[in-house]
Amino acid sequence: MAGKAKSPAVELEVGGRTVRVSNPDRVYFPAHGETKLDLVKYYLSVSDGIVNALRERPCMLHRFPEGAAGEKVHQKRLPHGAPPWMETVQVKFPRYNRTADELCVTEIAHVAWAVQMSTVEFHPWNSRRADTEKPDEWRIDLDPMPDCPFDRVRRVAGVVHEVLDELGAVGYPKTSGGSGIHVYVRVRPEYGFSDVRRAALAFAREVERRAPEDVTTTWWRKDRDPKKLFVDYNQNARDHTIASAYSVRGNAAGTVSTPIHWDEVDDVNPKDFTIRTVPQRYAELGDLHASIDDDVYSLATLMEWAERDEREGAEAPPED
């Protein structure tokens, strides 16, 4: 039996570039039938937001050549065949004594071409190419364990907001696109990854002190209470990445990691945000993370907290 014929390629004008999209009718999200071309159009609809989230950062790509129901490919290096206008930044992996030229987005055409190469998810570093070893983004990942209800995630997000306010830090929340919530804080690029991780752990411990029935910072997954929420400070370790704001997730429904207002947290349902619904929300609200670069926080207080905890005998777990 002959296979289904491929749909003819289409060419799109994207920010003054021509991006050719092959197999535009291939279904990428089987829950509602959205295609590869639908995915490109989604990213174009949130163009300023996705570029702002990825700008100047090394970016790992999660590619799904057969759509979200197929195999996922983790791609650190820019895929072969890139046009000359694509941009990269070289990063080092000391453990393997290797380097990789990763995608470095500065315009929406870079995103569109990556989608042409079957990218669904964009996972940027929390540092930029001016100095890839000095993070300028502190990431608070509220990661529920398997039996943790979403109401608990909401409650812990409220505690996170409370502690950030006391620190004088401005947090920018978003859904993860899965079952958690992320909060991003811009920081001065003064510290390396290990110190930013220490600061993030000190913050996580403070959240745990205030919500001990809800939160765990236990390092080993097997030792965590499955009903609790893990504040995953390790997402600030070198070469650890999570889906960016406005990144689609590789699941059947095409959910989106979506910026939200703090006053939405109590009622938010992450499943409501998909490639079908987010474009209208974006058209109405714009990029809720647009001002994130204006609110830069010094980690000095958190570094003091980390030193206090270490003096009192707290040990930082090993970096994996």
Tab-separated table of C-alpha atoms in Angstrom:
chain	number	residue	atom	x	y	z
A	1	MET	CA	0.000	0.000	0.000
A	2	ALA	CA	1.381	3.381	-0.927
A	3	GLY	CA	2.150	5.758	1.927
A	4	LYS	CA	0.264	8.965	2.377
A	5	ALA	CA	1.605	11.644	0.039
A	6	LYS	CA	3.504	14.476	1.648
A	7	SER	CA	1.900	17.895	1.490
A	8	PRO	CA	3.800	20.373	-0.688
A	9	ALA	CA	6.139	22.785	1.082
A	10	VAL	CA	5.098	26.384	1.668
A	11	GLU	CA	7.236	29.475	1.921
A	12	LEU	CA	6.590	32.143	4.555
A	13	GLU	CA	7.983	35.643	4.800
A	14	VAL	CA	9.129	35.988	8.397
A	15	GLY	CA	10.673	39.277	9.463
A	16	GLY	CA	12.204	39.844	6.055
A	17	ARG	CA	13.458	36.248	5.764
A	18	THR	CA	12.018	33.447	3.669
A	19	VAL	CA	11.375	30.276	5.675
A	20	ARG	CA	10.425	27.152	3.776
A	21	VAL	CA	8.134	24.809	5.713
A	22	SER	CA	8.144	21.242	4.461
A	23	ASN	CA	5.299	18.815	5.252
A	24	PRO	CA	3.110	21.676	6.537
A	25	ASP	CA	0.060	19.422	6.935
A	26	ARG	CA	1.766	16.829	9.122
A	27	VAL	CA	-0.281	16.529	12.309
A	28	TYR	CA	1.879	17.429	15.282
A	29	PHE	CA	-0.754	17.523	18.037
A	30	PRO	CA	-3.227	14.666	17.676
A	31	ALA	CA	-5.677	15.770	20.393
A	32	HIS	CA	-7.103	18.472	18.123
A	33	GLY	CA	-5.246	17.929	14.868
A	34	GLU	CA	-2.936	20.956	14.763
A	35	THR	CA	-0.231	20.678	12.133
A	36	LYS	CA	3.356	21.690	11.678
A	37	LEU	CA	2.208	24.824	9.861
A	38	ASP	CA	-0.166	25.601	12.737
A	39	LEU	CA	2.831	25.395	15.069
A	40	VAL	CA	4.807	27.861	12.964
A	41	LYS	CA	1.833	30.237	12.893
A	42	TYR	CA	1.455	29.935	16.658
A	43	TYR	CA	5.037	31.064	17.205
A	44	LEU	CA	4.568	33.930	14.760
A	45	SER	CA	1.504	35.035	16.748
A	46	VAL	CA	3.617	35.395	19.928
A	47	SER	CA	6.748	36.533	18.123
A	48	ASP	CA	7.855	39.328	20.458
A	49	GLY	CA	7.239	37.173	23.517
A	50	ILE	CA	9.147	34.103	22.361
A	51	VAL	CA	12.066	36.178	21.075
A	52	ASN	CA	12.193	38.075	24.378
A	53	ALA	CA	12.271	34.767	26.260
A	54	LEU	CA	15.080	33.312	24.118
A	55	ARG	CA	17.072	36.386	23.137
A	56	GLU	CA	20.852	35.909	23.156
A	57	ARG	CA	20.644	32.638	25.120
A	58	PRO	CA	22.139	29.277	24.160
A	59	CYS	CA	19.079	27.196	23.380
A	60	MET	CA	18.571	23.453	23.374
A	61	LEU	CA	15.866	22.224	21.025
A	62	HIS	CA	13.383	19.434	21.677
A	63	ARG	CA	12.548	18.149	18.215
A	64	PHE	CA	9.665	15.830	17.298
A	65	PRO	CA	10.205	14.769	13.659
A	66	GLU	CA	6.973	12.745	13.613
A	67	GLY	CA	4.948	15.089	15.797
A	68	ALA	CA	4.304	15.087	19.531
A	69	ALA	CA	3.202	11.446	19.513
A	70	GLY	CA	6.571	10.371	18.111
A	71	GLU	CA	10.129	10.195	19.349
A	72	LYS	CA	11.682	13.242	20.999
A	73	VAL	CA	15.174	14.317	19.977
A	74	HIS	CA	17.233	16.494	22.353
A	75	GLN	CA	19.301	18.716	20.067
A	76	LYS	CA	22.091	20.826	21.527
A	77	ARG	CA	23.822	21.666	18.262
A	78	LEU	CA	22.165	23.737	15.575
A	79	PRO	CA	20.726	21.258	13.050
A	80	HIS	CA	22.562	20.795	9.776
A	81	GLY	CA	21.440	22.763	6.761
A	82	ALA	CA	20.908	26.067	8.588
A	83	PRO	CA	20.804	29.181	6.403
A	84	PRO	CA	23.651	31.687	6.912
A	85	TRP	CA	21.428	34.094	8.843
A	86	MET	CA	20.898	31.694	11.715
A	87	GLU	CA	22.895	32.636	14.829
A	88	THR	CA	24.699	30.442	17.331
A	89	VAL	CA	26.789	30.645	20.487
A	90	GLN	CA	29.452	28.123	21.416
A	91	VAL	CA	29.144	26.510	24.822
A	92	LYS	CA	31.487	24.098	26.549
A	93	PHE	CA	30.717	20.826	28.287
A	94	PRO	CA	33.704	20.250	30.602
A	95	ARG	CA	32.531	16.803	31.694
A	96	TYR	CA	32.939	15.537	28.126
A	97	ASN	CA	35.600	18.042	26.987
A	98	ARG	CA	33.363	19.052	24.093
A	99	THR	CA	31.785	22.165	22.680
A	100	ALA	CA	28.534	22.776	20.826
A	101	ASP	CA	27.274	25.635	18.680
A	102	GLU	CA	23.747	26.097	20.018
A	103	LEU	CA	20.965	28.156	18.520
A	104	CYS	CA	21.015	31.777	19.725
A	105	VAL	CA	17.735	33.483	18.878
A	106	THR	CA	17.706	37.201	18.099
A	107	GLU	CA	14.737	37.330	15.689
A	108	ILE	CA	11.537	35.435	15.004
A	109	ALA	CA	12.834	33.888	11.771
A	110	HIS	CA	15.288	31.879	13.884
A	111	VAL	CA	12.353	30.390	15.772
A	112	ALA	CA	10.400	29.663	12.583
A	113	TRP	CA	13.364	27.887	10.980
A	114	ALA	CA	13.859	25.773	14.114
A	115	VAL	CA	10.195	24.730	13.885
A	116	GLN	CA	10.754	23.831	10.242
A	117	MET	CA	13.420	21.463	11.610
A	118	SER	CA	10.678	19.860	13.772
A	119	THR	CA	11.388	21.800	16.979
A	120	VAL	CA	8.396	21.977	19.299
A	121	GLU	CA	10.022	23.013	22.593
A	122	PHE	CA	12.656	25.693	23.201
A	123	HIS	CA	14.853	25.239	26.281
A	124	PRO	CA	17.206	28.202	26.779
A	125	TRP	CA	20.059	28.550	29.242
A	126	ASN	CA	19.676	31.072	32.049
A	127	SER	CA	22.753	32.956	30.791
A	128	ARG	CA	23.390	34.933	27.618
A	129	ARG	CA	26.115	34.737	25.014
A	130	ALA	CA	27.924	37.851	26.288
A	131	ASP	CA	29.063	35.618	29.185
A	132	THR	CA	27.563	32.160	29.160
A	133	GLU	CA	29.131	31.361	32.547
A	134	LYS	CA	27.300	34.133	34.442
A	135	PRO	CA	23.522	33.581	34.692
A	136	ASP	CA	21.244	36.603	34.568
A	137	GLU	CA	18.087	34.627	35.296
A	138	TRP	CA	17.167	32.861	38.528
A	139	ARG	CA	14.551	30.174	37.952
A	140	ILE	CA	12.135	28.946	40.609
A	141	ASP	CA	10.642	25.659	39.416
A	142	LEU	CA	7.633	24.473	41.410
A	143	ASP	CA	7.690	20.803	40.490
A	144	PRO	CA	4.848	18.707	41.964
A	145	MET	CA	5.545	15.118	42.860
A	146	PRO	CA	3.211	12.459	41.366
A	147	ASP	CA	0.509	12.690	44.069
A	148	CYS	CA	0.735	16.447	44.624
A	149	PRO	CA	-2.541	18.215	43.751
A	150	PHE	CA	-2.437	21.451	41.776
A	151	ASP	CA	-4.056	23.335	44.673
A	152	ARG	CA	-0.795	22.722	46.542
A	153	VAL	CA	1.173	24.184	43.635
A	154	ARG	CA	-1.010	27.289	43.819
A	155	ARG	CA	-0.484	27.622	47.593
A	156	VAL	CA	3.270	27.310	47.297
A	157	ALA	CA	3.316	29.873	44.498
A	158	GLY	CA	1.686	32.256	46.966
A	159	VAL	CA	4.460	31.609	49.490
A	160	VAL	CA	7.063	32.168	46.790
A	161	HIS	CA	5.437	35.500	45.952
A	162	GLU	CA	5.452	36.473	49.637
A	163	VAL	CA	9.158	35.712	50.082
A	164	LEU	CA	10.101	37.482	46.856
A	165	ASP	CA	8.207	40.570	47.976
A	166	GLU	CA	10.075	40.568	51.279
A	167	LEU	CA	13.371	40.307	49.408
A	168	GLY	CA	12.433	43.160	47.081
A	169	ALA	CA	12.639	40.844	44.066
A	170	VAL	CA	10.135	40.933	41.207
A	171	GLY	CA	9.081	37.469	40.100
A	172	TYR	CA	7.520	36.741	36.724
A	173	PRO	CA	5.312	33.631	36.916
A	174	LYS	CA	4.273	31.296	34.123
A	175	THR	CA	2.702	27.901	33.802
A	176	SER	CA	5.164	25.167	32.936
A	177	GLY	CA	2.956	23.744	30.226
A	178	GLY	CA	2.711	20.658	32.396
A	179	SER	CA	1.673	20.358	36.040
A	180	GLY	CA	3.893	22.999	37.629
A	181	ILE	CA	4.550	26.719	37.797
A	182	HIS	CA	7.799	28.533	37.044
A	183	VAL	CA	8.825	31.925	38.388
A	184	TYR	CA	11.677	33.855	36.785
A	185	VAL	CA	13.691	36.650	38.373
A	186	ARG	CA	16.270	38.711	36.502
A	187	VAL	CA	19.546	38.951	38.438
A	188	ARG	CA	22.803	40.748	37.965
A	189	PRO	CA	25.263	38.491	36.098
A	190	GLU	CA	27.721	38.577	38.993
A	191	TYR	CA	27.874	34.924	40.027
A	192	GLY	CA	28.608	31.602	38.396
A	193	PHE	CA	26.143	28.732	38.135
A	194	SER	CA	27.197	27.092	41.413
A	195	ASP	CA	26.553	30.235	43.424
A	196	VAL	CA	23.235	30.961	41.722
A	197	ARG	CA	22.229	27.407	42.551
A	198	ARG	CA	23.289	27.949	46.194
A	199	ALA	CA	21.141	31.083	46.312
A	200	ALA	CA	18.212	29.217	44.767
A	201	LEU	CA	18.578	26.440	47.343
A	202	ALA	CA	18.609	28.959	50.202
A	203	PHE	CA	15.400	30.452	48.842
A	204	ALA	CA	13.841	26.990	48.469
A	205	ARG	CA	14.685	26.179	52.089
A	206	GLU	CA	12.972	29.368	53.245
A	207	VAL	CA	9.845	28.438	51.297
A	208	GLU	CA	9.998	24.969	52.886
A	209	ARG	CA	10.256	26.497	56.378
A	210	ARG	CA	7.098	28.509	55.746
A	211	ALA	CA	5.136	25.672	54.143
A	212	PRO	CA	6.570	22.432	55.589
A	213	GLU	CA	3.380	20.462	54.939
A	214	ASP	CA	3.469	21.344	51.249
A	215	VAL	CA	7.127	21.646	50.258
A	216	THR	CA	10.198	19.456	50.083
A	217	THR	CA	13.793	20.254	49.155
A	218	THR	CA	14.936	16.642	49.556
A	219	TRP	CA	17.571	15.927	46.931
A	220	TRP	CA	16.915	12.299	46.022
A	221	ARG	CA	13.633	11.776	44.248
A	222	LYS	CA	13.100	8.364	45.858
A	223	ASP	CA	13.216	10.011	49.301
A	224	ARG	CA	10.635	12.723	48.578
A	225	ASP	CA	7.074	12.562	49.837
A	226	PRO	CA	5.039	11.925	46.658
A	227	LYS	CA	2.301	14.277	47.884
A	228	LYS	CA	4.596	17.283	48.224
A	229	LEU	CA	5.938	19.899	45.867
A	230	PHE	CA	9.665	19.975	45.133
A	231	VAL	CA	11.171	23.450	44.730
A	232	ASP	CA	13.683	22.447	42.086
A	233	TYR	CA	16.646	24.740	42.684
A	234	ASN	CA	18.778	22.475	40.480
A	235	GLN	CA	17.256	24.064	37.394
A	236	ASN	CA	19.830	26.796	38.035
A	237	ALA	CA	22.748	24.416	37.598
A	238	ARG	CA	24.934	24.731	34.525
A	239	ASP	CA	23.430	23.275	31.350
A	240	HIS	CA	20.066	22.620	33.013
A	241	THR	CA	17.203	24.047	31.024
A	242	ILE	CA	13.429	24.271	31.173
A	243	ALA	CA	10.879	25.279	28.566
A	244	SER	CA	10.826	29.011	27.957
A	245	ALA	CA	7.905	31.353	28.231
A	246	TYR	CA	5.633	30.790	25.205
A	247	SER	CA	7.257	27.463	24.398
A	248	VAL	CA	4.816	24.808	23.256
A	249	ARG	CA	5.198	21.457	24.999
A	250	GLY	CA	5.491	18.159	23.199
A	251	ASN	CA	2.179	16.626	24.194
A	252	ALA	CA	-0.953	15.693	22.281
A	253	ALA	CA	-2.822	18.886	23.192
A	254	GLY	CA	0.020	21.308	22.457
A	255	THR	CA	-0.060	23.037	25.834
A	256	VAL	CA	1.995	26.208	26.213
A	257	SER	CA	4.225	27.476	29.015
A	258	THR	CA	2.312	30.713	29.470
A	259	PRO	CA	3.101	33.889	31.408
A	260	ILE	CA	0.402	34.770	33.927
A	261	HIS	CA	-0.362	37.584	36.363
A	262	TRP	CA	0.146	36.806	40.046
A	263	ASP	CA	-3.556	37.376	40.643
A	264	GLU	CA	-4.338	34.562	38.187
A	265	VAL	CA	-2.470	31.932	40.199
A	266	ASP	CA	-5.384	30.990	42.477
A	267	ASP	CA	-7.623	30.064	39.551
A	268	VAL	CA	-5.238	29.140	36.762
A	269	ASN	CA	-5.639	25.836	34.933
A	270	PRO	CA	-2.506	25.130	32.853
A	271	LYS	CA	-4.491	22.917	30.476
A	272	ASP	CA	-6.396	25.982	29.286
A	273	PHE	CA	-3.290	27.359	27.592
A	274	THR	CA	-2.654	25.707	24.225
A	275	ILE	CA	-1.532	26.711	20.754
A	276	ARG	CA	-5.246	27.226	20.037
A	277	THR	CA	-5.975	29.587	22.930
A	278	VAL	CA	-2.770	31.470	23.680
A	279	PRO	CA	-2.689	33.578	20.460
A	280	GLN	CA	-5.952	35.311	21.417
A	281	ARG	CA	-4.758	35.797	24.999
A	282	TYR	CA	-1.514	37.247	23.686
A	283	ALA	CA	-3.360	39.580	21.313
A	284	GLU	CA	-5.384	40.887	24.266
A	285	LEU	CA	-2.704	41.028	26.979
A	286	GLY	CA	0.592	41.221	25.120
A	287	ASP	CA	3.765	39.773	26.595
A	288	LEU	CA	3.351	39.653	30.370
A	289	HIS	CA	7.130	39.186	30.687
A	290	ALA	CA	7.976	42.187	28.494
A	291	SER	CA	9.374	44.229	31.405
A	292	ILE	CA	11.420	41.451	33.012
A	293	ASP	CA	14.753	43.031	32.035
A	294	ASP	CA	13.767	46.195	33.912
A	295	ASP	CA	13.543	44.422	37.285
A	296	VAL	CA	17.035	43.236	38.136
A	297	TYR	CA	17.727	41.771	41.568
A	298	SER	CA	20.993	41.343	43.451
A	299	LEU	CA	21.494	37.874	44.946
A	300	ALA	CA	23.516	39.253	47.872
A	301	THR	CA	20.855	38.553	50.513
A	302	LEU	CA	20.280	35.025	49.276
A	303	MET	CA	24.016	34.394	49.301
A	304	GLU	CA	24.008	35.472	52.959
A	305	TRP	CA	21.150	33.035	53.588
A	306	ALA	CA	23.155	30.273	51.896
A	307	GLU	CA	26.208	31.003	54.054
A	308	ARG	CA	24.025	31.026	57.200
A	309	ASP	CA	22.495	27.662	56.302
A	310	GLU	CA	25.926	26.175	55.606
A	311	ARG	CA	27.299	27.465	58.939
A	312	GLU	CA	24.370	25.759	60.641
A	313	GLY	CA	25.267	22.464	59.005
A	314	ALA	CA	23.107	22.373	55.875
A	315	GLU	CA	24.885	20.631	53.042
A	316	ALA	CA	24.403	21.474	49.398
A	317	PRO	CA	23.666	18.315	47.427
A	318	PRO	CA	26.031	17.371	44.610
A	319	GLU	CA	25.446	18.852	41.174
A	320	ASP	CA	24.533	16.185	38.683
